[in-house]
Amino acid sequence: MTRRVPALVLAAVVVPFVMTASAAAAEVTFSKDIAPIFQAKCQECHQPNSIAPMSLITYQEARPWAKAIRERVITRQMPPWHIDRSVGVQKFKNDMSLTDEQVDKIIGWVDAGAPEGNPKDLPPPKPLVTDNEWKGVRDGYGPPDLIIRSPEYVMSAQHQDVWFRTMSDIPLAEPRWAKMVEIRPTSLKGRRTLHHSVAYLVLNNDPDAINKGTANGPDRFRDGDDLVNRRPQLMEWAIGKGYDLFRPDTGRLLLPGEKIAWDQHIHAVGEEIATGSEIGIWLYKKGEEPKKRSYLIAFTGIRNGRSLDIPPNTLAMTEGFTVLKENAVLENFQPHFHLRGKSMQVEAILPDGSSQIVSYVGNFNFNWMTNYIYADDAAPVFPKGTVIHVSAWYDNTRANKNNPDPDQWVGYGDRTVDEMAHAWINVVYLNDQEYNALLAERKTKNAKETDAGN
Ligand code: HEC
């Protein structure tokens, strides 16, 4: 009773504030309000033997981290979904972020002293993830139809970076289309040491599989990056990434006899670890084959390819321009940097001179090459001649927690301590008829939604 007295005194002056504050403080407890949020958005990684440093299952486990949780949640570092919420496309297929309401609840809970509440209010526990799960399975797409595995490489505790390149057969007797692909390291431990893994397709004779729809201007053809873009890739994976899910009626075609050429970048982490990669492929059913190919493209964030010069203890910025030679739908955005990466923005400059921000990640974190997959009706569509302008910012100062040595000069290179910048985007090209049809479809849909809103 005595606790209530000050509130009653204050109530005369600021009734609404005191009412809501005390109501919220009385209500938000770990057992009733926070545990369900942690189950839905955190425990997948924050459980014993998974990739996160601590478990967030019981109150006893979570309580010591309350302050850190508040900080990570308010800055939207956790869950690792870092796309800016104020510009660009905002509808995604794989959004794992907290809602504003969930963020408020967590903050309210911490600010009220992180009370446990009544353990009887706890939701039933969620089964633990005991294996190196497929994110596609986690998200309800079922197990992959096909799994292709690379050999493993034993990385010493201390060593220079290694690029482990091997080939695997694709065990198919007939042409099949992939509607979703996911690469994962071959073990949970491998998730610590495998930085990236690209599965290139080694073609029999399939010129259509080679991307011809973008170019960066004549001098770019002398540069390795365009070779990367023209070699068809089944998928690129990097630390923290999940799957690629193609739009309805689009996908990647696999032909009997083709092979996968793996390009796996492995770095030493102070412990000997054996790792390789495996790719899970979810196939379109026979008779439901899509009409369109989706091409994976690395849109460069560095003009003239590889000229990158980041002095010690500085911030730096570069930009790259890529012309779309065909009308195109962009299916996703996955920023790629190494340790000094800070921010990346993708902007489209249209032939009519107008421009729009497609996506922006302001607080990139090297541990999280999160793939932001646009919702089908939100995936941006651009006419041929549009310039995709990628801006990249680097932080080579002490303020960047991932920076191993801010006193070092950093240049372009493949090692984790070197730097690079590009936006991985799956692109579907449309002929004029398809392009106009899609624009018309979107227009009708928008009009309907506006009507419905009235
Ligand atoms: C996809 C996996 C994943 C999800 C989902 C996730 N985390 Fe994390 N979390 C990690 C990993 C890995 C780290 C350590 C690396 C890092 O800091 O990025 C981490 C670090 C943290 C830290 C910092 C710990 C320290 O050492 O200071 C906090 C706090 C945290 N997470 C809270 C949360 C909360 C709260 C949620 C849910 C709202 C959440 N995380 C969701 C994987 C995840």
Coordinates of C-alpha atoms and ligand atoms in Angstrom, one line a residue:
M1 CA 0.0 0.0 0.0
T2 CA 2.7 2.5 1.0
R3 CA 4.2 2.1 -2.5
R4 CA 1.1 3.6 -4.1
V5 CA 1.1 6.8 -2.1
P6 CA 3.5 8.9 -4.2
A7 CA 1.6 7.8 -7.3
L8 CA -1.7 9.0 -5.8
V9 CA -0.2 12.4 -4.9
L10 CA 1.3 12.8 -8.4
A11 CA -1.9 11.7 -10.0
A12 CA -3.6 15.0 -9.3
V13 CA -1.0 16.7 -11.5
V14 CA -0.2 14.3 -14.3
V15 CA -3.0 11.7 -14.3
P16 CA -2.5 10.1 -17.8
F17 CA 1.3 9.6 -17.5
V18 CA 1.2 8.1 -14.0
M19 CA -1.7 5.8 -15.0
T20 CA 0.0 4.4 -18.0
A21 CA 3.4 4.2 -16.5
S22 CA 2.2 2.3 -13.4
A23 CA -0.1 0.1 -15.5
A24 CA 2.7 -0.8 -17.8
A25 CA 5.1 -1.4 -15.0
A26 CA 2.6 -3.7 -13.3
E27 CA 1.9 -5.6 -16.4
V28 CA 5.2 -6.4 -18.3
T29 CA 6.9 -9.5 -16.8
F30 CA 9.3 -12.0 -18.3
S31 CA 7.0 -14.9 -17.9
K32 CA 4.0 -13.4 -19.4
D33 CA 5.3 -10.8 -22.0
I34 CA 9.0 -11.2 -22.7
A35 CA 9.4 -15.0 -22.9
P36 CA 7.0 -15.3 -25.9
I37 CA 8.9 -12.6 -27.7
F38 CA 12.3 -14.3 -27.0
Q39 CA 10.8 -17.6 -28.2
A40 CA 9.6 -16.0 -31.5
K41 CA 12.5 -13.8 -32.3
C42 CA 15.7 -14.7 -30.3
Q43 CA 15.9 -18.3 -29.0
E44 CA 16.6 -19.8 -32.4
C45 CA 20.1 -18.5 -32.0
H46 CA 20.2 -17.8 -28.2
Q47 CA 20.1 -21.3 -26.9
P48 CA 22.8 -23.7 -25.6
N49 CA 25.1 -24.9 -28.4
S50 CA 23.9 -22.4 -31.0
I51 CA 25.8 -19.5 -32.6
A52 CA 24.9 -16.8 -30.0
P53 CA 27.1 -16.2 -26.9
M54 CA 24.3 -16.8 -24.4
S55 CA 21.0 -18.6 -24.0
L56 CA 17.8 -16.5 -23.6
I57 CA 15.4 -19.3 -22.6
T58 CA 15.0 -19.1 -18.8
Y59 CA 14.6 -16.0 -16.7
Q60 CA 17.8 -16.9 -14.9
E61 CA 19.7 -16.9 -18.2
A62 CA 18.2 -13.8 -19.5
R63 CA 18.2 -11.5 -16.5
P64 CA 22.0 -10.8 -16.4
W65 CA 21.8 -9.6 -20.0
A66 CA 18.9 -7.2 -19.5
K67 CA 21.0 -4.0 -20.1
A68 CA 22.7 -5.5 -23.1
I69 CA 19.4 -6.6 -24.5
R70 CA 17.9 -3.1 -24.1
E71 CA 20.9 -1.6 -26.0
R72 CA 20.9 -4.2 -28.8
V73 CA 17.1 -4.0 -29.3
I74 CA 16.8 -0.2 -29.2
T75 CA 19.6 0.2 -31.8
R76 CA 18.0 -2.7 -33.8
Q77 CA 21.2 -4.7 -33.9
M78 CA 19.3 -7.7 -32.6
P79 CA 17.6 -9.6 -34.1
P80 CA 20.2 -9.1 -36.9
W81 CA 17.9 -7.3 -39.3
H82 CA 19.6 -4.0 -40.1
I83 CA 17.7 -2.5 -43.0
D84 CA 16.7 1.1 -42.5
R85 CA 13.0 1.4 -41.7
S86 CA 12.6 5.0 -43.0
V87 CA 13.6 4.7 -46.7
G88 CA 13.3 2.2 -49.5
V89 CA 11.3 -1.0 -49.8
Q90 CA 9.7 -2.0 -46.5
K91 CA 7.9 -5.3 -47.3
F92 CA 9.9 -8.5 -47.0
K93 CA 9.3 -12.2 -47.2
N94 CA 11.7 -13.1 -44.4
D95 CA 11.5 -10.2 -41.9
M96 CA 12.8 -11.4 -38.5
S97 CA 12.8 -8.0 -36.9
L98 CA 10.9 -7.0 -33.8
T99 CA 7.7 -4.9 -34.2
D100 CA 7.7 -1.5 -32.6
E101 CA 5.4 -2.8 -30.0
Q102 CA 7.7 -5.7 -29.1
V103 CA 10.7 -3.2 -28.8
D104 CA 8.6 -1.0 -26.5
K105 CA 7.6 -4.0 -24.4
I106 CA 11.3 -5.2 -24.0
I107 CA 12.4 -1.6 -23.1
G108 CA 9.5 -1.2 -20.6
W109 CA 10.4 -4.5 -19.0
V110 CA 14.1 -3.6 -18.6
D111 CA 13.3 -0.2 -17.3
A112 CA 10.9 -1.6 -14.7
G113 CA 13.8 -3.7 -13.3
A114 CA 13.3 -6.8 -15.5
P115 CA 10.8 -8.5 -13.3
E116 CA 10.2 -12.2 -13.6
G117 CA 6.5 -12.3 -12.8
N118 CA 4.7 -15.6 -12.3
P119 CA 6.4 -18.6 -13.8
K120 CA 2.9 -20.1 -14.3
D121 CA 2.5 -17.5 -17.1
L122 CA 5.4 -18.9 -19.1
P123 CA 4.5 -20.3 -22.6
P124 CA 5.3 -24.0 -23.2
P125 CA 9.0 -24.3 -24.1
K126 CA 10.0 -24.4 -27.7
P127 CA 12.0 -27.4 -28.9
L128 CA 15.7 -26.8 -29.1
V129 CA 17.5 -26.7 -32.4
T130 CA 19.9 -29.6 -32.1
D131 CA 21.4 -29.5 -35.6
N132 CA 22.8 -27.1 -38.1
E133 CA 19.3 -26.3 -39.3
W134 CA 18.2 -25.1 -42.7
K135 CA 16.6 -21.7 -42.4
G136 CA 14.2 -22.8 -45.1
V137 CA 13.0 -25.6 -42.8
R138 CA 12.7 -23.2 -39.9
D139 CA 10.5 -20.9 -42.0
G140 CA 8.1 -23.6 -43.0
Y141 CA 9.2 -24.5 -46.5
G142 CA 9.9 -28.2 -45.6
P143 CA 13.2 -30.0 -46.3
P144 CA 15.1 -29.4 -49.5
D145 CA 14.5 -31.8 -52.4
L146 CA 18.1 -32.1 -53.2
I147 CA 21.3 -31.6 -51.1
I148 CA 24.7 -31.3 -52.7
R149 CA 27.7 -31.4 -50.5
S150 CA 31.3 -30.2 -51.1
P151 CA 34.3 -32.0 -49.6
E152 CA 35.5 -30.6 -46.2
Y153 CA 38.7 -28.6 -45.6
V154 CA 40.6 -28.8 -42.3
M155 CA 41.5 -25.2 -41.3
S156 CA 44.3 -24.9 -38.8
A157 CA 43.8 -22.8 -35.7
Q158 CA 46.1 -20.1 -37.1
H159 CA 46.6 -19.6 -40.8
Q160 CA 46.2 -17.2 -43.7
D161 CA 42.8 -17.1 -45.4
V162 CA 42.1 -20.1 -47.7
W163 CA 40.0 -20.3 -50.9
F164 CA 38.9 -23.9 -51.1
R165 CA 37.7 -24.6 -54.7
T166 CA 36.3 -28.0 -55.6
M167 CA 33.6 -29.5 -57.8
S168 CA 30.4 -31.5 -57.1
D169 CA 28.1 -33.3 -59.5
I170 CA 24.4 -32.4 -59.7
P171 CA 22.5 -35.7 -59.5
L172 CA 19.7 -35.0 -61.9
A173 CA 18.5 -37.1 -64.8
E174 CA 16.3 -34.4 -66.3
P175 CA 16.1 -30.6 -66.3
R176 CA 14.6 -29.2 -63.1
W177 CA 13.9 -25.6 -61.9
A178 CA 14.9 -24.4 -58.4
K179 CA 12.5 -22.1 -56.6
M180 CA 14.6 -21.7 -53.5
V181 CA 18.3 -22.4 -52.6
E182 CA 20.2 -22.3 -49.4
I183 CA 23.9 -22.9 -48.7
R184 CA 25.0 -23.8 -45.2
P185 CA 28.4 -24.8 -43.7
T186 CA 28.5 -28.6 -43.2
S187 CA 28.5 -28.3 -39.4
L188 CA 27.5 -25.8 -36.7
K189 CA 31.2 -25.3 -36.0
G190 CA 31.8 -24.6 -39.6
R191 CA 29.6 -21.6 -39.2
R192 CA 32.5 -19.9 -37.4
T193 CA 35.2 -20.5 -40.0
L194 CA 33.4 -20.4 -43.4
H195 CA 33.2 -16.7 -44.4
H196 CA 31.5 -17.2 -47.7
S197 CA 30.6 -19.9 -50.2
V198 CA 29.6 -19.4 -53.8
A199 CA 28.1 -22.3 -55.9
Y200 CA 28.8 -21.5 -59.6
L201 CA 27.2 -23.6 -62.3
V202 CA 29.5 -25.4 -64.7
L203 CA 27.3 -25.5 -67.8
N204 CA 27.0 -28.0 -70.5
N205 CA 25.9 -25.7 -73.2
D206 CA 23.4 -23.3 -71.9
P207 CA 24.1 -19.7 -73.1
D208 CA 20.8 -18.5 -71.6
A209 CA 22.1 -19.1 -68.1
I210 CA 24.7 -16.4 -68.5
N211 CA 23.7 -12.9 -67.4
K212 CA 23.7 -10.5 -70.3
G213 CA 21.4 -7.9 -68.9
T214 CA 23.8 -5.6 -67.1
A215 CA 27.1 -3.9 -68.0
N216 CA 29.2 -1.3 -66.3
G217 CA 30.6 0.3 -69.5
P218 CA 33.3 -0.8 -71.8
D219 CA 36.3 -0.6 -69.4
R220 CA 34.5 -2.9 -67.0
F221 CA 34.9 -5.8 -69.3
R222 CA 38.6 -6.0 -68.6
D223 CA 37.8 -6.4 -64.9
G224 CA 37.2 -9.6 -63.0
D225 CA 33.9 -8.4 -61.5
D226 CA 32.1 -8.7 -64.8
L227 CA 33.4 -12.2 -65.3
V228 CA 31.8 -12.9 -61.9
N229 CA 28.6 -11.5 -63.0
R230 CA 28.5 -13.4 -66.3
R231 CA 29.3 -16.7 -64.8
P232 CA 26.0 -18.1 -63.6
Q233 CA 25.7 -18.7 -59.9
L234 CA 23.3 -21.0 -58.2
M235 CA 23.8 -19.1 -55.0
E236 CA 26.2 -16.9 -53.0
W237 CA 26.2 -17.4 -49.2
A238 CA 28.1 -15.5 -46.6
I239 CA 28.2 -15.5 -42.8
G240 CA 24.8 -14.8 -41.3
K241 CA 22.9 -15.3 -44.6
G242 CA 19.8 -17.5 -45.0
Y243 CA 18.2 -18.6 -48.3
D244 CA 17.4 -17.1 -51.7
L245 CA 13.7 -17.5 -52.5
F246 CA 12.8 -16.6 -56.1
R247 CA 9.6 -14.8 -57.1
P248 CA 6.6 -17.0 -58.2
D249 CA 7.2 -18.1 -61.8
T250 CA 11.0 -17.4 -61.7
G251 CA 13.9 -19.6 -60.7
R252 CA 17.2 -21.2 -61.7
L253 CA 17.3 -24.0 -64.3
L254 CA 19.5 -27.1 -63.6
L255 CA 20.4 -29.4 -66.4
P256 CA 21.6 -33.0 -66.2
G257 CA 25.3 -33.3 -66.4
E258 CA 26.0 -29.8 -65.0
K259 CA 28.3 -29.4 -62.0
I260 CA 28.7 -27.1 -59.1
A261 CA 32.1 -25.3 -58.8
W262 CA 32.5 -24.2 -55.2
D263 CA 34.4 -21.1 -54.1
Q264 CA 34.7 -21.3 -50.4
H265 CA 36.5 -18.6 -48.4
I266 CA 37.7 -20.0 -45.0
H267 CA 39.4 -18.0 -42.3
A268 CA 41.2 -19.3 -39.2
V269 CA 39.5 -18.7 -35.8
G270 CA 42.0 -20.0 -33.3
E271 CA 40.7 -23.6 -33.3
E272 CA 41.2 -26.4 -35.9
I273 CA 37.8 -26.8 -37.7
A274 CA 36.9 -28.9 -40.7
T275 CA 34.2 -27.4 -42.9
G276 CA 32.7 -27.5 -46.3
S277 CA 29.4 -26.3 -47.7
E278 CA 26.2 -27.9 -48.8
I279 CA 23.5 -26.5 -50.9
G280 CA 19.8 -27.3 -50.3
I281 CA 17.7 -27.0 -53.4
W282 CA 13.9 -26.7 -53.3
L283 CA 12.5 -27.7 -56.7
Y284 CA 9.4 -26.6 -58.6
K285 CA 7.1 -29.6 -59.1
K286 CA 7.0 -31.1 -62.5
G287 CA 4.4 -29.4 -64.6
E288 CA 4.8 -26.2 -62.5
E289 CA 8.0 -25.0 -64.1
P290 CA 8.5 -21.2 -64.1
K291 CA 8.8 -19.1 -67.2
K292 CA 11.7 -16.8 -66.1
R293 CA 15.2 -17.2 -65.0
S294 CA 16.5 -15.3 -62.0
Y295 CA 20.2 -14.1 -62.3
L296 CA 22.4 -13.4 -59.3
I297 CA 24.4 -10.2 -59.8
A298 CA 27.0 -8.5 -57.7
F299 CA 26.2 -4.8 -58.2
T300 CA 29.5 -3.1 -57.5
G301 CA 29.9 -0.3 -55.0
I302 CA 33.3 0.6 -56.2
R303 CA 33.9 2.5 -59.5
N304 CA 36.6 1.1 -61.7
G305 CA 36.4 -2.2 -60.0
R306 CA 39.2 -2.5 -57.5
S307 CA 40.6 0.9 -56.7
L308 CA 40.0 1.2 -53.0
D309 CA 42.1 3.3 -50.7
I310 CA 41.1 3.5 -47.0
P311 CA 43.8 5.3 -44.9
P312 CA 44.2 4.4 -41.3
N313 CA 41.8 5.9 -38.8
T314 CA 39.4 7.3 -41.4
L315 CA 35.9 7.0 -42.7
A316 CA 35.8 6.4 -46.5
M317 CA 33.2 6.3 -49.2
T318 CA 33.0 4.8 -52.7
E319 CA 30.3 4.3 -55.3
G320 CA 29.6 2.2 -58.3
F321 CA 27.2 2.5 -61.2
T322 CA 25.7 -0.4 -63.2
V323 CA 23.3 0.1 -66.2
L324 CA 20.4 -2.3 -66.6
K325 CA 20.4 -3.2 -70.2
E326 CA 16.9 -4.8 -69.9
N327 CA 13.8 -4.0 -67.9
A328 CA 14.3 -5.7 -64.5
V329 CA 12.7 -6.8 -61.3
L330 CA 15.0 -6.7 -58.2
E331 CA 14.1 -9.6 -55.9
N332 CA 16.3 -8.9 -52.8
F333 CA 19.2 -7.0 -51.4
Q334 CA 22.2 -8.4 -49.6
P335 CA 25.0 -6.0 -48.8
H336 CA 28.5 -7.5 -48.8
F337 CA 31.5 -6.0 -47.2
H338 CA 34.4 -7.2 -45.0
L339 CA 35.4 -6.0 -41.6
R340 CA 35.4 -2.2 -42.3
G341 CA 31.9 -2.1 -43.9
K342 CA 29.7 0.5 -42.4
S343 CA 26.7 1.4 -44.6
M344 CA 25.4 0.6 -48.1
Q345 CA 22.7 2.3 -50.1
V346 CA 21.1 1.1 -53.4
E347 CA 19.6 3.9 -55.5
A348 CA 17.9 3.6 -58.9
I349 CA 18.4 6.5 -61.3
L350 CA 15.7 6.1 -64.0
P351 CA 16.0 7.2 -67.7
D352 CA 13.6 10.0 -67.1
G353 CA 16.1 11.5 -64.6
S354 CA 14.1 10.7 -61.5
S355 CA 15.6 8.6 -58.7
Q356 CA 14.6 6.5 -55.8
I357 CA 16.3 4.8 -52.9
V358 CA 15.7 1.1 -53.1
S359 CA 17.3 0.0 -49.8
Y360 CA 19.7 1.3 -47.2
V361 CA 21.5 -0.4 -44.4
G362 CA 23.1 2.2 -42.1
N363 CA 24.7 0.0 -39.5
F364 CA 26.1 -2.9 -41.4
N365 CA 27.8 -5.5 -39.1
F366 CA 30.3 -7.9 -40.7
N367 CA 28.8 -10.9 -38.7
W368 CA 25.5 -10.5 -40.5
M369 CA 25.3 -10.7 -44.3
T370 CA 21.5 -10.6 -43.9
N371 CA 19.5 -11.2 -47.1
Y372 CA 16.5 -8.9 -47.3
I373 CA 14.0 -10.6 -49.7
Y374 CA 11.4 -8.2 -51.0
A375 CA 7.7 -9.2 -50.9
D376 CA 6.4 -10.1 -54.3
D377 CA 4.3 -7.0 -54.7
A378 CA 7.0 -4.7 -53.3
A379 CA 10.0 -6.0 -55.4
P380 CA 11.0 -2.9 -57.4
V381 CA 10.7 -2.9 -61.2
F382 CA 12.8 -0.6 -63.4
P383 CA 12.9 0.1 -67.1
K384 CA 16.0 -0.7 -69.2
G385 CA 18.5 2.1 -69.0
T386 CA 18.1 2.5 -65.3
V387 CA 21.3 3.0 -63.4
I388 CA 21.8 1.1 -60.2
H389 CA 23.9 3.3 -58.0
V390 CA 25.5 1.6 -55.0
S391 CA 27.1 3.8 -52.4
A392 CA 29.4 2.2 -49.8
W393 CA 30.8 3.7 -46.6
Y394 CA 33.7 2.2 -44.6
D395 CA 34.7 2.7 -41.0
N396 CA 38.5 2.2 -40.5
T397 CA 38.5 3.7 -37.0
R398 CA 38.4 2.4 -33.5
A399 CA 34.6 3.1 -33.3
N400 CA 34.1 0.0 -35.5
K401 CA 34.0 -2.9 -33.1
N402 CA 34.8 -5.4 -35.9
N403 CA 38.0 -3.5 -36.9
P404 CA 41.1 -5.6 -36.2
D405 CA 43.5 -2.7 -36.5
P406 CA 42.5 0.9 -37.3
D407 CA 46.2 1.8 -37.8
Q408 CA 46.4 -0.3 -40.9
W409 CA 45.8 1.0 -44.5
V410 CA 43.1 -1.1 -46.2
G411 CA 42.8 -1.8 -49.9
Y412 CA 40.8 -4.0 -52.2
G413 CA 41.2 -7.7 -51.8
D414 CA 39.7 -11.1 -51.1
R415 CA 41.1 -11.7 -47.6
T416 CA 38.8 -10.8 -44.7
V417 CA 41.2 -8.1 -43.7
D418 CA 41.0 -6.5 -47.2
E419 CA 37.9 -4.8 -48.2
M420 CA 35.3 -4.9 -51.0
A421 CA 31.7 -3.7 -51.5
H422 CA 28.9 -4.9 -53.5
A423 CA 25.1 -5.5 -53.4
W424 CA 24.1 -9.1 -54.2
I425 CA 20.8 -8.9 -56.0
N426 CA 18.7 -11.6 -57.8
V427 CA 17.4 -10.0 -61.0
V428 CA 14.6 -11.1 -63.4
Y429 CA 14.6 -9.5 -66.8
L430 CA 11.4 -8.6 -68.5
N431 CA 10.6 -7.9 -72.2
D432 CA 8.6 -4.7 -72.8
Q433 CA 5.3 -6.6 -72.9
E434 CA 6.0 -8.3 -69.6
Y435 CA 7.2 -5.1 -68.1
N436 CA 4.1 -3.1 -69.1
A437 CA 1.9 -5.9 -67.9
L438 CA 3.5 -5.9 -64.5
L439 CA 3.3 -2.2 -64.2
A440 CA -0.4 -2.3 -65.1
E441 CA -1.0 -5.1 -62.6
R442 CA 0.6 -3.1 -59.8
K443 CA -1.4 0.0 -60.7
T444 CA -4.7 -1.9 -60.5
K445 CA -3.6 -3.4 -57.2
N446 CA -2.6 0.0 -55.7
A447 CA -5.9 1.5 -56.9
K448 CA -7.8 -1.4 -55.2
E449 CA -5.9 -1.0 -52.0
T450 CA -6.6 2.8 -52.0
D451 CA -10.3 2.1 -52.6
A452 CA -10.4 -0.4 -49.8
G453 CA -8.7 2.1 -47.5
N454 CA -11.4 4.7 -48.2
Ligands
HEC1 C1 20.0 -15.2 -36.2 C2 20.5 -15.4 -34.9 C3 20.2 -14.5 -33.8 C4 18.9 -14.0 -33.4 C5 17.6 -14.3 -34.1 C6 19.2 -13.1 -32.3 N1 20.5 -13.1 -32.0 FE1 21.3 -12.0 -30.5 N2 23.2 -12.6 -31.1 C7 23.4 -13.5 -32.0 C8 24.9 -13.7 -32.2 C9 25.6 -14.7 -33.1 C10 25.5 -12.8 -31.3 C11 27.0 -12.5 -31.1 C12 27.5 -11.8 -32.3 C13 27.0 -10.4 -32.4 O1 27.1 -9.7 -31.4 O2 26.5 -10.0 -33.5 C14 24.4 -12.1 -30.6 C15 24.6 -11.1 -29.7 C16 23.5 -10.6 -28.9 C17 23.7 -9.7 -27.7 C18 25.1 -9.2 -27.2 C19 25.7 -10.2 -26.3 C20 27.0 -9.6 -25.8 O3 28.0 -10.4 -25.8 O4 27.1 -8.5 -25.4 C21 22.5 -9.5 -27.2 C22 22.2 -8.6 -26.0 C23 21.5 -10.2 -28.0 N3 22.2 -10.9 -29.0 C24 20.2 -10.2 -27.8 C25 19.2 -10.7 -28.7 C26 17.8 -10.6 -28.5 C27 17.1 -9.9 -27.4 C28 17.2 -11.2 -29.6 C29 15.8 -11.3 -30.0 C30 15.0 -10.1 -29.8 C31 18.3 -11.7 -30.5 N4 19.5 -11.4 -29.8 C32 18.1 -12.4 -31.6 C33 22.5 -14.2 -32.8 C34 21.1 -13.9 -32.8

